JSON list of C-alpha atoms and ligand atoms in Angstrom, two decimals:
[
{"chain": "E", "resi": 1, "resn": "UNK", "atom": "CA", "xyz": [-13.14, -8.00, -12.11]},
{"chain": "E", "resi": 2, "resn": "UNK", "atom": "CA", "xyz": [-11.34, -5.49, -9.90]},
{"chain": "E", "resi": 3, "resn": "UNK", "atom": "CA", "xyz": [-10.64, -6.10, -6.22]},
{"chain": "E", "resi": 4, "resn": "UNK", "atom": "CA", "xyz": [-9.47, -3.13, -4.13]},
{"chain": "E", "resi": 5, "resn": "UNK", "atom": "CA", "xyz": [-7.65, -3.71, -0.85]},
{"chain": "E", "resi": 6, "resn": "UNK", "atom": "CA", "xyz": [-6.81, -0.66, 1.26]},
{"chain": "E", "resi": 7, "resn": "UNK", "atom": "CA", "xyz": [-5.53, -0.15, 4.76]},
{"chain": "E", "resi": 8, "resn": "UNK", "atom": "CA", "xyz": [-2.75, 1.29, 6.95]},
{"chain": "E", "resi": 9, "resn": "UNK", "atom": "CA", "xyz": [0.88, 0.12, 7.03]},
{"chain": "E", "resi": 10, "resn": "UNK", "atom": "CA", "xyz": [1.54, -3.50, 7.98]},
{"chain": "E", "resi": 11, "resn": "UNK", "atom": "CA", "xyz": [-2.16, -4.38, 8.33]},
{"chain": "E", "resi": 12, "resn": "UNK", "atom": "CA", "xyz": [-1.71, -7.40, 6.08]},
{"chain": "E", "resi": 13, "resn": "UNK", "atom": "CA", "xyz": [-2.98, -5.91, 2.80]},
{"chain": "E", "resi": 14, "resn": "UNK", "atom": "CA", "xyz": [-0.08, -7.16, 0.71]},
{"chain": "E", "resi": 15, "resn": "UNK", "atom": "CA", "xyz": [-0.25, -10.72, 2.00]},
{"chain": "E", "resi": 16, "resn": "UNK", "atom": "CA", "xyz": [-4.01, -10.85, 1.47]},
{"chain": "E", "resi": 17, "resn": "UNK", "atom": "CA", "xyz": [-3.87, -9.22, -1.96]},
{"chain": "E", "resi": 18, "resn": "UNK", "atom": "CA", "xyz": [-1.18, -11.61, -3.18]},
{"chain": "E", "resi": 19, "resn": "UNK", "atom": "CA", "xyz": [-3.12, -14.65, -1.98]},
{"chain": "E", "resi": 20, "resn": "UNK", "atom": "CA", "xyz": [-6.44, -13.49, -3.42]},
{"chain": "E", "resi": 21, "resn": "UNK", "atom": "CA", "xyz": [-4.78, -12.74, -6.77]},
{"chain": "E", "resi": 22, "resn": "UNK", "atom": "CA", "xyz": [-3.10, -16.13, -6.80]},
{"chain": "E", "resi": 23, "resn": "UNK", "atom": "CA", "xyz": [-6.28, -18.01, -5.86]},
{"chain": "E", "resi": 24, "resn": "UNK", "atom": "CA", "xyz": [-8.30, -16.32, -8.60]},
{"chain": "E", "resi": 25, "resn": "UNK", "atom": "CA", "xyz": [-5.55, -16.16, -11.24]},
{"chain": "E", "resi": 26, "resn": "UNK", "atom": "CA", "xyz": [-5.69, -12.35, -11.30]},
{"chain": "E", "resi": 27, "resn": "UNK", "atom": "CA", "xyz": [-2.91, -9.82, -11.72]},
{"chain": "E", "resi": 28, "resn": "UNK", "atom": "CA", "xyz": [-1.61, -8.10, -8.58]},
{"chain": "E", "resi": 29, "resn": "UNK", "atom": "CA", "xyz": [-0.35, -4.53, -8.16]},
{"chain": "E", "resi": 30, "resn": "UNK", "atom": "CA", "xyz": [1.24, -3.32, -4.93]},
{"chain": "E", "resi": 31, "resn": "UNK", "atom": "CA", "xyz": [0.59, 0.40, -5.45]},
{"chain": "E", "resi": 32, "resn": "UNK", "atom": "CA", "xyz": [2.76, 1.25, -2.45]},
{"chain": "E", "resi": 33, "resn": "UNK", "atom": "CA", "xyz": [5.73, 0.15, -4.58]},
{"chain": "E", "resi": 34, "resn": "UNK", "atom": "CA", "xyz": [5.04, 3.08, -6.94]},
{"chain": "E", "resi": 35, "resn": "UNK", "atom": "CA", "xyz": [5.26, 5.56, -4.06]},
{"chain": "E", "resi": 36, "resn": "UNK", "atom": "CA", "xyz": [8.23, 3.74, -2.57]},
{"chain": "E", "resi": 37, "resn": "UNK", "atom": "CA", "xyz": [10.05, 3.73, -5.93]},
{"chain": "E", "resi": 38, "resn": "UNK", "atom": "CA", "xyz": [9.39, 7.46, -6.32]},
{"chain": "E", "resi": 39, "resn": "UNK", "atom": "CA", "xyz": [10.66, 8.08, -2.77]},
{"chain": "E", "resi": 40, "resn": "UNK", "atom": "CA", "xyz": [13.77, 5.97, -3.32]},
{"chain": "E", "resi": 41, "resn": "UNK", "atom": "CA", "xyz": [14.72, 7.97, -6.41]},
{"chain": "E", "resi": 42, "resn": "UNK", "atom": "CA", "xyz": [14.01, 11.22, -4.58]},
{"chain": "E", "resi": 43, "resn": "UNK", "atom": "CA", "xyz": [16.35, 10.13, -1.76]},
{"chain": "E", "resi": 44, "resn": "UNK", "atom": "CA", "xyz": [19.03, 8.82, -4.15]},
{"chain": "E", "resi": 45, "resn": "UNK", "atom": "CA", "xyz": [18.98, 12.04, -6.15]},
{"chain": "E", "resi": 46, "resn": "UNK", "atom": "CA", "xyz": [19.07, 14.07, -2.93]},
{"chain": "E", "resi": 47, "resn": "UNK", "atom": "CA", "xyz": [15.86, 15.89, -3.79]},
{"chain": "E", "resi": 48, "resn": "UNK", "atom": "CA", "xyz": [14.01, 17.30, -0.76]},
{"chain": "E", "resi": 49, "resn": "UNK", "atom": "CA", "xyz": [10.83, 15.16, -0.19]},
{"chain": "E", "resi": 50, "resn": "UNK", "atom": "CA", "xyz": [9.02, 18.46, 0.38]},
{"chain": "E", "resi": 51, "resn": "UNK", "atom": "CA", "xyz": [10.06, 19.78, -3.06]},
{"chain": "E", "resi": 52, "resn": "UNK", "atom": "CA", "xyz": [6.72, 19.25, -4.83]},
{"chain": "E", "resi": 53, "resn": "UNK", "atom": "CA", "xyz": [7.94, 19.96, -8.34]},
{"chain": "E", "resi": 54, "resn": "UNK", "atom": "CA", "xyz": [11.12, 17.89, -8.01]},
{"chain": "E", "resi": 55, "resn": "UNK", "atom": "CA", "xyz": [9.17, 14.89, -6.64]},
{"chain": "E", "resi": 56, "resn": "UNK", "atom": "CA", "xyz": [6.48, 15.20, -9.32]},
{"chain": "E", "resi": 57, "resn": "UNK", "atom": "CA", "xyz": [9.11, 15.09, -12.09]},
{"chain": "E", "resi": 58, "resn": "UNK", "atom": "CA", "xyz": [10.51, 11.90, -10.56]},
{"chain": "E", "resi": 59, "resn": "UNK", "atom": "CA", "xyz": [7.02, 10.31, -10.45]},
{"chain": "E", "resi": 60, "resn": "UNK", "atom": "CA", "xyz": [6.33, 11.30, -14.06]},
{"chain": "E", "resi": 61, "resn": "UNK", "atom": "CA", "xyz": [9.54, 9.61, -15.20]},
{"chain": "E", "resi": 62, "resn": "UNK", "atom": "CA", "xyz": [9.18, 6.38, -13.21]},
{"chain": "E", "resi": 63, "resn": "UNK", "atom": "CA", "xyz": [9.88, 3.21, -15.24]},
{"chain": "E", "resi": 64, "resn": "UNK", "atom": "CA", "xyz": [8.92, -0.44, -14.53]},
{"chain": "E", "resi": 65, "resn": "UNK", "atom": "CA", "xyz": [12.59, -1.16, -13.70]},
{"chain": "E", "resi": 66, "resn": "UNK", "atom": "CA", "xyz": [12.39, 1.33, -10.81]},
{"chain": "E", "resi": 67, "resn": "UNK", "atom": "CA", "xyz": [9.77, -0.87, -9.12]},
{"chain": "E", "resi": 68, "resn": "UNK", "atom": "CA", "xyz": [12.13, -3.78, -8.65]},
{"chain": "E", "resi": 69, "resn": "UNK", "atom": "CA", "xyz": [15.25, -2.10, -7.24]},
{"chain": "E", "resi": 70, "resn": "UNK", "atom": "CA", "xyz": [16.65, -3.27, -3.90]},
{"chain": "E", "resi": 71, "resn": "UNK", "atom": "CA", "xyz": [15.90, -1.34, -0.73]},
{"chain": "E", "resi": 72, "resn": "UNK", "atom": "CA", "xyz": [12.30, -0.32, -1.45]},
{"chain": "E", "resi": 73, "resn": "UNK", "atom": "CA", "xyz": [10.97, -1.96, 1.72]},
{"chain": "E", "resi": 74, "resn": "UNK", "atom": "CA", "xyz": [13.25, -0.10, 4.17]},
{"chain": "E", "resi": 75, "resn": "UNK", "atom": "CA", "xyz": [11.69, 2.05, 6.87]},
{"chain": "E", "resi": 76, "resn": "UNK", "atom": "CA", "xyz": [13.52, 5.13, 5.58]},
{"chain": "E", "resi": 77, "resn": "UNK", "atom": "CA", "xyz": [11.98, 4.69, 2.14]},
{"chain": "E", "resi": 78, "resn": "UNK", "atom": "CA", "xyz": [8.55, 4.01, 3.70]},
{"chain": "E", "resi": 79, "resn": "UNK", "atom": "CA", "xyz": [8.67, 7.30, 5.59]},
{"chain": "E", "resi": 80, "resn": "UNK", "atom": "CA", "xyz": [9.79, 9.22, 2.52]},
{"chain": "E", "resi": 81, "resn": "UNK", "atom": "CA", "xyz": [7.03, 7.48, 0.49]},
{"chain": "E", "resi": 82, "resn": "UNK", "atom": "CA", "xyz": [4.46, 8.72, 2.97]},
{"chain": "E", "resi": 83, "resn": "UNK", "atom": "CA", "xyz": [5.80, 12.28, 2.43]},
{"chain": "E", "resi": 84, "resn": "UNK", "atom": "CA", "xyz": [5.99, 12.26, -1.36]},
{"chain": "E", "resi": 85, "resn": "UNK", "atom": "CA", "xyz": [2.59, 10.57, -1.60]},
{"chain": "E", "resi": 86, "resn": "UNK", "atom": "CA", "xyz": [0.96, 13.64, -0.03]},
{"chain": "E", "resi": 87, "resn": "UNK", "atom": "CA", "xyz": [2.00, 15.73, -3.08]},
{"chain": "E", "resi": 88, "resn": "UNK", "atom": "CA", "xyz": [-0.94, 16.10, -5.51]},
{"chain": "E", "resi": 89, "resn": "UNK", "atom": "CA", "xyz": [1.36, 16.12, -8.60]},
{"chain": "E", "resi": 90, "resn": "UNK", "atom": "CA", "xyz": [2.93, 12.82, -7.53]},
{"chain": "E", "resi": 91, "resn": "UNK", "atom": "CA", "xyz": [-0.49, 11.21, -7.00]},
{"chain": "E", "resi": 92, "resn": "UNK", "atom": "CA", "xyz": [-1.84, 12.29, -10.37]},
{"chain": "E", "resi": 93, "resn": "UNK", "atom": "CA", "xyz": [1.36, 11.17, -12.12]},
{"chain": "E", "resi": 94, "resn": "UNK", "atom": "CA", "xyz": [0.87, 7.65, -10.71]},
{"chain": "E", "resi": 95, "resn": "UNK", "atom": "CA", "xyz": [-2.91, 7.49, -11.16]},
{"chain": "E", "resi": 96, "resn": "UNK", "atom": "CA", "xyz": [-2.99, 6.61, -14.85]},
{"chain": "E", "resi": 97, "resn": "UNK", "atom": "CA", "xyz": [-0.62, 3.66, -14.46]},
{"chain": "E", "resi": 98, "resn": "UNK", "atom": "CA", "xyz": [-2.79, 2.22, -11.67]},
{"chain": "E", "resi": 99, "resn": "UNK", "atom": "CA", "xyz": [-6.05, 2.67, -13.60]},
{"chain": "E", "resi": 100, "resn": "UNK", "atom": "CA", "xyz": [-4.55, 1.16, -16.76]},
{"chain": "E", "resi": 101, "resn": "UNK", "atom": "CA", "xyz": [-3.37, -1.84, -14.79]},
{"chain": "E", "resi": 102, "resn": "UNK", "atom": "CA", "xyz": [-6.85, -2.35, -13.32]},
{"chain": "E", "resi": 103, "resn": "UNK", "atom": "CA", "xyz": [-8.63, -1.93, -16.65]},
{"chain": "E", "resi": 104, "resn": "UNK", "atom": "CA", "xyz": [-6.14, -3.97, -18.70]},
{"chain": "E", "resi": 105, "resn": "UNK", "atom": "CA", "xyz": [-4.44, -6.48, -16.40]},
{"chain": "E", "resi": 106, "resn": "UNK", "atom": "CA", "xyz": [-1.17, -7.80, -17.89]},
{"chain": "E", "resi": 107, "resn": "UNK", "atom": "CA", "xyz": [-0.67, -11.32, -19.32]},
{"chain": "E", "resi": 108, "resn": "UNK", "atom": "CA", "xyz": [-4.29, -11.61, -20.43]},
{"chain": "E", "resi": 109, "resn": "UNK", "atom": "CA", "xyz": [-5.55, -12.01, -16.87]},
{"chain": "E", "resi": 110, "resn": "UNK", "atom": "CA", "xyz": [-9.28, -11.50, -16.39]},
{"chain": "E", "resi": 111, "resn": "UNK", "atom": "CA", "xyz": [-9.05, -9.53, -13.18]},
{"chain": "E", "resi": 112, "resn": "UNK", "atom": "CA", "xyz": [-6.79, -7.38, -11.04]},
{"chain": "E", "resi": 113, "resn": "UNK", "atom": "CA", "xyz": [-6.16, -7.01, -7.33]},
{"chain": "E", "resi": 114, "resn": "UNK", "atom": "CA", "xyz": [-4.70, -3.66, -6.25]},
{"chain": "E", "resi": 115, "resn": "UNK", "atom": "CA", "xyz": [-3.62, -2.81, -2.74]},
{"chain": "E", "resi": 116, "resn": "UNK", "atom": "CA", "xyz": [-2.89, 0.62, -1.32]},
{"chain": "E", "resi": 117, "resn": "UNK", "atom": "CA", "xyz": [-4.48, 3.49, 0.57]},
{"chain": "E", "resi": 118, "resn": "UNK", "atom": "CA", "xyz": [-6.97, 4.97, -1.92]},
{"chain": "E", "resi": 119, "resn": "UNK", "atom": "CA", "xyz": [-7.82, 2.18, -4.35]},
{"chain": "E", "resi": 120, "resn": "UNK", "atom": "CA", "xyz": [-11.48, 1.84, -3.33]},
{"chain": "E", "resi": 121, "resn": "UNK", "atom": "CA", "xyz": [-11.96, 5.60, -2.87]},
{"chain": "E", "resi": 122, "resn": "UNK", "atom": "CA", "xyz": [-10.01, 7.24, -5.72]},
{"chain": "E", "resi": 123, "resn": "UNK", "atom": "CA", "xyz": [-8.17, 4.89, -8.09]},
{"chain": "E", "resi": 124, "resn": "UNK", "atom": "CA", "xyz": [-10.98, 2.36, -8.68]},
{"chain": "E", "resi": 125, "resn": "UNK", "atom": "CA", "xyz": [-14.15, 3.72, -7.05]},
{"chain": "E", "resi": 126, "resn": "UNK", "atom": "CA", "xyz": [-16.16, 1.26, -9.18]},
{"chain": "E", "resi": 127, "resn": "UNK", "atom": "CA", "xyz": [-14.17, -1.80, -8.05]},
{"chain": "E", "resi": 128, "resn": "UNK", "atom": "CA", "xyz": [-16.34, -4.94, -7.83]},
{"chain": "E", "resi": 129, "resn": "UNK", "atom": "CA", "xyz": [-15.13, -5.83, -4.35]},
{"chain": "E", "resi": 130, "resn": "UNK", "atom": "CA", "xyz": [-13.49, -3.59, -1.74]},
{"chain": "E", "resi": 131, "resn": "UNK", "atom": "CA", "xyz": [-11.74, -4.55, 1.45]},
{"chain": "E", "resi": 132, "resn": "UNK", "atom": "CA", "xyz": [-10.33, -2.31, 4.14]},
{"chain": "E", "resi": 133, "resn": "UNK", "atom": "CA", "xyz": [-7.78, -4.30, 6.10]},
{"chain": "E", "resi": 134, "resn": "UNK", "atom": "CA", "xyz": [-6.72, -2.89, 9.44]},
{"chain": "E", "resi": 135, "resn": "UNK", "atom": "CA", "xyz": [-5.26, -3.85, 12.85]},
{"chain": "E", "resi": 136, "resn": "UNK", "atom": "CA", "xyz": [-4.28, -2.06, 16.05]},
{"chain": "E", "resi": 137, "resn": "UNK", "atom": "CA", "xyz": [-1.21, 0.18, 15.85]},
{"chain": "E", "resi": 138, "resn": "UNK", "atom": "CA", "xyz": [0.68, -2.03, 18.31]},
{"chain": "E", "resi": 139, "resn": "UNK", "atom": "CA", "xyz": [0.01, -5.21, 16.34]},
{"chain": "E", "resi": 140, "resn": "UNK", "atom": "CA", "xyz": [1.06, -3.53, 13.11]},
{"chain": "E", "resi": 141, "resn": "UNK", "atom": "CA", "xyz": [4.23, -2.12, 14.66]},
{"chain": "E", "resi": 142, "resn": "UNK", "atom": "CA", "xyz": [5.07, -5.58, 16.00]},
{"chain": "E", "resi": 143, "resn": "UNK", "atom": "CA", "xyz": [4.64, -7.11, 12.53]},
{"chain": "E", "resi": 144, "resn": "UNK", "atom": "CA", "xyz": [6.71, -4.41, 10.84]},
{"chain": "E", "resi": 145, "resn": "UNK", "atom": "CA", "xyz": [9.39, -4.75, 13.55]},
{"chain": "E", "resi": 146, "resn": "UNK", "atom": "CA", "xyz": [9.68, -8.49, 12.84]},
{"chain": "E", "resi": 147, "resn": "UNK", "atom": "CA", "xyz": [9.71, -7.93, 9.08]},
{"chain": "E", "resi": 148, "resn": "UNK", "atom": "CA", "xyz": [12.52, -5.34, 9.34]},
{"chain": "E", "resi": 149, "resn": "UNK", "atom": "CA", "xyz": [14.54, -7.50, 11.74]},
{"chain": "E", "resi": 150, "resn": "UNK", "atom": "CA", "xyz": [14.20, -10.47, 9.41]},
{"chain": "E", "resi": 151, "resn": "UNK", "atom": "CA", "xyz": [15.44, -8.26, 6.59]},
{"chain": "E", "resi": 152, "resn": "UNK", "atom": "CA", "xyz": [18.52, -7.51, 8.69]},
{"chain": "E", "resi": 153, "resn": "UNK", "atom": "CA", "xyz": [17.63, -3.94, 9.70]},
{"chain": "E", "resi": 154, "resn": "UNK", "atom": "CA", "xyz": [18.86, -2.94, 13.14]},
{"chain": "E", "resi": 155, "resn": "UNK", "atom": "CA", "xyz": [15.61, -1.46, 14.50]},
{"chain": "E", "resi": 156, "resn": "UNK", "atom": "CA", "xyz": [14.05, -1.06, 17.95]},
{"chain": "E", "resi": 157, "resn": "UNK", "atom": "CA", "xyz": [10.35, -1.66, 18.59]},
{"chain": "E", "resi": 158, "resn": "UNK", "atom": "CA", "xyz": [9.64, 1.71, 20.24]},
{"chain": "E", "resi": 159, "resn": "UNK", "atom": "CA", "xyz": [11.00, 3.56, 17.22]},
{"chain": "E", "resi": 160, "resn": "UNK", "atom": "CA", "xyz": [9.01, 1.41, 14.76]},
{"chain": "E", "resi": 161, "resn": "UNK", "atom": "CA", "xyz": [5.85, 2.10, 16.78]},
{"chain": "E", "resi": 162, "resn": "UNK", "atom": "CA", "xyz": [6.52, 5.83, 16.76]},
{"chain": "E", "resi": 163, "resn": "UNK", "atom": "CA", "xyz": [7.18, 5.87, 13.02]},
{"chain": "E", "resi": 164, "resn": "UNK", "atom": "CA", "xyz": [4.03, 3.85, 12.41]},
{"chain": "E", "resi": 165, "resn": "UNK", "atom": "CA", "xyz": [2.02, 6.49, 14.30]},
{"chain": "E", "resi": 166, "resn": "UNK", "atom": "CA", "xyz": [3.65, 9.31, 12.34]},
{"chain": "E", "resi": 167, "resn": "UNK", "atom": "CA", "xyz": [2.96, 7.59, 9.03]},
{"chain": "E", "resi": 168, "resn": "UNK", "atom": "CA", "xyz": [-0.69, 6.79, 9.96]},
{"chain": "E", "resi": 169, "resn": "UNK", "atom": "CA", "xyz": [-1.18, 10.39, 10.98]},
{"chain": "E", "resi": 170, "resn": "UNK", "atom": "CA", "xyz": [0.24, 11.72, 7.71]},
{"chain": "E", "resi": 171, "resn": "UNK", "atom": "CA", "xyz": [-1.61, 9.21, 5.50]},
{"chain": "E", "resi": 172, "resn": "UNK", "atom": "CA", "xyz": [-4.93, 9.82, 7.27]},
{"chain": "E", "resi": 173, "resn": "UNK", "atom": "CA", "xyz": [-4.81, 13.60, 7.44]},
{"chain": "E", "resi": 174, "resn": "UNK", "atom": "CA", "xyz": [-3.42, 14.58, 4.06]},
{"chain": "E", "resi": 175, "resn": "UNK", "atom": "CA", "xyz": [-5.64, 16.68, 1.82]},
{"chain": "E", "resi": 176, "resn": "UNK", "atom": "CA", "xyz": [-5.51, 14.45, -1.27]},
{"chain": "E", "resi": 177, "resn": "UNK", "atom": "CA", "xyz": [-6.72, 10.85, -1.22]},
{"chain": "E", "resi": 178, "resn": "UNK", "atom": "CA", "xyz": [-6.40, 10.32, 2.55]},
{"chain": "E", "resi": 179, "resn": "UNK", "atom": "CA", "xyz": [-6.42, 6.82, 3.98]},
{"chain": "E", "resi": 180, "resn": "UNK", "atom": "CA", "xyz": [-10.02, 5.87, 4.79]},
{"chain": "E", "resi": 181, "resn": "UNK", "atom": "CA", "xyz": [-12.39, 2.99, 4.09]},
{"chain": "E", "resi": 182, "resn": "UNK", "atom": "CA", "xyz": [-14.63, 3.39, 1.05]},
{"chain": "E", "resi": 183, "resn": "UNK", "atom": "CA", "xyz": [-18.27, 3.51, 2.10]},
{"chain": "E", "resi": 184, "resn": "UNK", "atom": "CA", "xyz": [-18.91, 0.17, 0.43]},
{"chain": "E", "resi": 185, "resn": "UNK", "atom": "CA", "xyz": [-15.77, -1.57, 1.72]},
{"chain": "E", "resi": 186, "resn": "UNK", "atom": "CA", "xyz": [-15.84, -4.64, 3.96]},
{"chain": "E", "resi": 187, "resn": "UNK", "atom": "CA", "xyz": [-13.61, -3.93, 6.97]},
{"chain": "E", "resi": 188, "resn": "UNK", "atom": "CA", "xyz": [-11.44, -6.80, 8.21]},
{"chain": "E", "resi": 189, "resn": "UNK", "atom": "CA", "xyz": [-9.62, -6.25, 11.52]},
{"chain": "E", "resi": 190, "resn": "UNK", "atom": "CA", "xyz": [-6.65, -8.61, 11.43]},
{"chain": "E", "resi": 191, "resn": "UNK", "atom": "CA", "xyz": [-5.37, -7.89, 14.98]},
{"chain": "E", "resi": 192, "resn": "UNK", "atom": "CA", "xyz": [-6.26, -11.34, 16.29]},
{"chain": "E", "resi": 193, "resn": "UNK", "atom": "CA", "xyz": [-6.15, -13.24, 13.01]},
{"chain": "E", "resi": 194, "resn": "UNK", "atom": "CA", "xyz": [-3.39, -15.04, 11.16]},
{"chain": "E", "resi": 195, "resn": "UNK", "atom": "CA", "xyz": [-2.87, -14.78, 7.41]},
{"chain": "E", "resi": 196, "resn": "UNK", "atom": "CA", "xyz": [-4.92, -17.94, 6.69]},
{"chain": "E", "resi": 197, "resn": "UNK", "atom": "CA", "xyz": [-7.91, -16.68, 8.69]},
{"chain": "E", "resi": 198, "resn": "UNK", "atom": "CA", "xyz": [-7.84, -13.32, 6.92]},
{"chain": "E", "resi": 199, "resn": "UNK", "atom": "CA", "xyz": [-7.65, -15.05, 3.55]},
{"chain": "E", "resi": 200, "resn": "UNK", "atom": "CA", "xyz": [-10.58, -17.34, 4.42]},
{"chain": "E", "resi": 201, "resn": "UNK", "atom": "CA", "xyz": [-12.78, -14.38, 5.40]},
{"chain": "E", "resi": 202, "resn": "UNK", "atom": "CA", "xyz": [-11.95, -12.56, 2.19]},
{"chain": "E", "resi": 203, "resn": "UNK", "atom": "CA", "xyz": [-12.40, -15.69, 0.07]},
{"chain": "E", "resi": 204, "resn": "UNK", "atom": "CA", "xyz": [-15.91, -16.23, 1.49]},
{"chain": "E", "resi": 205, "resn": "UNK", "atom": "CA", "xyz": [-16.86, -12.64, 0.68]},
{"chain": "E", "resi": 206, "resn": "UNK", "atom": "CA", "xyz": [-15.49, -12.91, -2.87]},
{"chain": "E", "resi": 207, "resn": "UNK", "atom": "CA", "xyz": [-17.34, -16.21, -3.36]},
{"chain": "E", "resi": 208, "resn": "UNK", "atom": "CA", "xyz": [-20.60, -14.67, -2.12]},
{"chain": "E", "resi": 209, "resn": "UNK", "atom": "CA", "xyz": [-20.17, -11.74, -4.53]},
{"chain": "E", "resi": 210, "resn": "UNK", "atom": "CA", "xyz": [-19.45, -14.04, -7.45]},
{"chain": "E", "resi": 211, "resn": "UNK", "atom": "CA", "xyz": [-22.40, -16.33, -6.74]},
{"chain": "F", "resi": 301, "resn": "LIG", "atom": "O1", "xyz": [3.81, -1.76, 3.18]},
{"chain": "F", "resi": 301, "resn": "LIG", "atom": "P1", "xyz": [3.29, -0.55, 3.85]},
{"chain": "F", "resi": 301, "resn": "LIG", "atom": "O2", "xyz": [1.84, -0.65, 4.14]},
{"chain": "F", "resi": 301, "resn": "LIG", "atom": "O3", "xyz": [4.11, -0.12, 5.01]},
{"chain": "F", "resi": 301, "resn": "LIG", "atom": "O4", "xyz": [3.47, 0.67, 2.89]},
{"chain": "F", "resi": 301, "resn": "LIG", "atom": "P2", "xyz": [3.17, 0.76, 1.37]},
{"chain": "F", "resi": 301, "resn": "LIG", "atom": "O5", "xyz": [1.83, 0.18, 1.04]},
{"chain": "F", "resi": 301, "resn": "LIG", "atom": "O6", "xyz": [4.35, 0.23, 0.63]},
{"chain": "F", "resi": 301, "resn": "LIG", "atom": "O7", "xyz": [3.05, 2.35, 1.14]},
{"chain": "F", "resi": 301, "resn": "LIG", "atom": "C1", "xyz": [4.09, 3.25, 1.46]},
{"chain": "F", "resi": 301, "resn": "LIG", "atom": "C2", "xyz": [3.50, 4.66, 1.54]},
{"chain": "F", "resi": 301, "resn": "LIG", "atom": "O8", "xyz": [3.00, 5.03, 0.24]},
{"chain": "F", "resi": 301, "resn": "LIG", "atom": "C3", "xyz": [2.29, 4.79, 2.47]},
{"chain": "F", "resi": 301, "resn": "LIG", "atom": "O9", "xyz": [2.64, 5.19, 3.78]},
{"chain": "F", "resi": 301, "resn": "LIG", "atom": "C4", "xyz": [1.43, 5.85, 1.80]},
{"chain": "F", "resi": 301, "resn": "LIG", "atom": "O10", "xyz": [1.76, 7.13, 2.24]},
{"chain": "F", "resi": 301, "resn": "LIG", "atom": "C5", "xyz": [1.81, 5.76, 0.34]},
{"chain": "F", "resi": 301, "resn": "LIG", "atom": "N1", "xyz": [0.74, 5.15, -0.49]},
{"chain": "F", "resi": 301, "resn": "LIG", "atom": "C6", "xyz": [-0.30, 5.95, -0.92]},
{"chain": "F", "resi": 301, "resn": "LIG", "atom": "O11", "xyz": [-0.35, 7.12, -0.58]},
{"chain": "F", "resi": 301, "resn": "LIG", "atom": "N2", "xyz": [-1.27, 5.46, -1.74]},
{"chain": "F", "resi": 301, "resn": "LIG", "atom": "C7", "xyz": [-1.25, 4.18, -2.11]},
{"chain": "F", "resi": 301, "resn": "LIG", "atom": "N3", "xyz": [-2.20, 3.73, -2.93]},
{"chain": "F", "resi": 301, "resn": "LIG", "atom": "C8", "xyz": [-0.21, 3.32, -1.67]},
{"chain": "F", "resi": 301, "resn": "LIG", "atom": "C9", "xyz": [0.77, 3.83, -0.84]}
]
């Protein structure tokens, strides 16, 4: 069983994906962490995020240890991730890992939940269940602002909102694997919902599919 959860930044994909995976006993992959880890190494090695070849080499040499380093969730790394993820070589370097994870979930689990931007459209077009989780830009910026503040980052709301718009624009308009709902995805707008309500909606849809 493969469950694909896509959507823009701070829409609540990660929270939902983690809860669905936990409830069903499935493995969970935050595919954004692959792009963030690539971006972090690119920044640390002072490679230009527009250097396609340099970024692709980094993605090809990514190791599991790179996915757990500190600092992946910073706004700077998020912006750089959105840049490197537009490079076709980077995307194809990371594709196999994601598909392997979906087809052979670790620890003998019988299913996998993947969240990202292109899981239902490109990585796992045959996923059993697809969700597209979204929310208004202002609501998402507010959530990201709180998350960054809680992590101790000295950010201002107006800047977070602006960066959210820039990132949405880049993710939606890139040539390869742009952010968009798969035709067969169920769209959940989380603007007025809390995490429990989102989870309940998704759980009902999963239950109906499994029945
Ligand atoms: O947590 P947040 O939604 O802010 O970002 P993320 O899921 O960690 O993804 C960071 C960046 O990686 C996104 O802005 C996308 O540009 C890119 N990404 C992607 O292109 N494809 C994916 N499957 C996942 C992330």
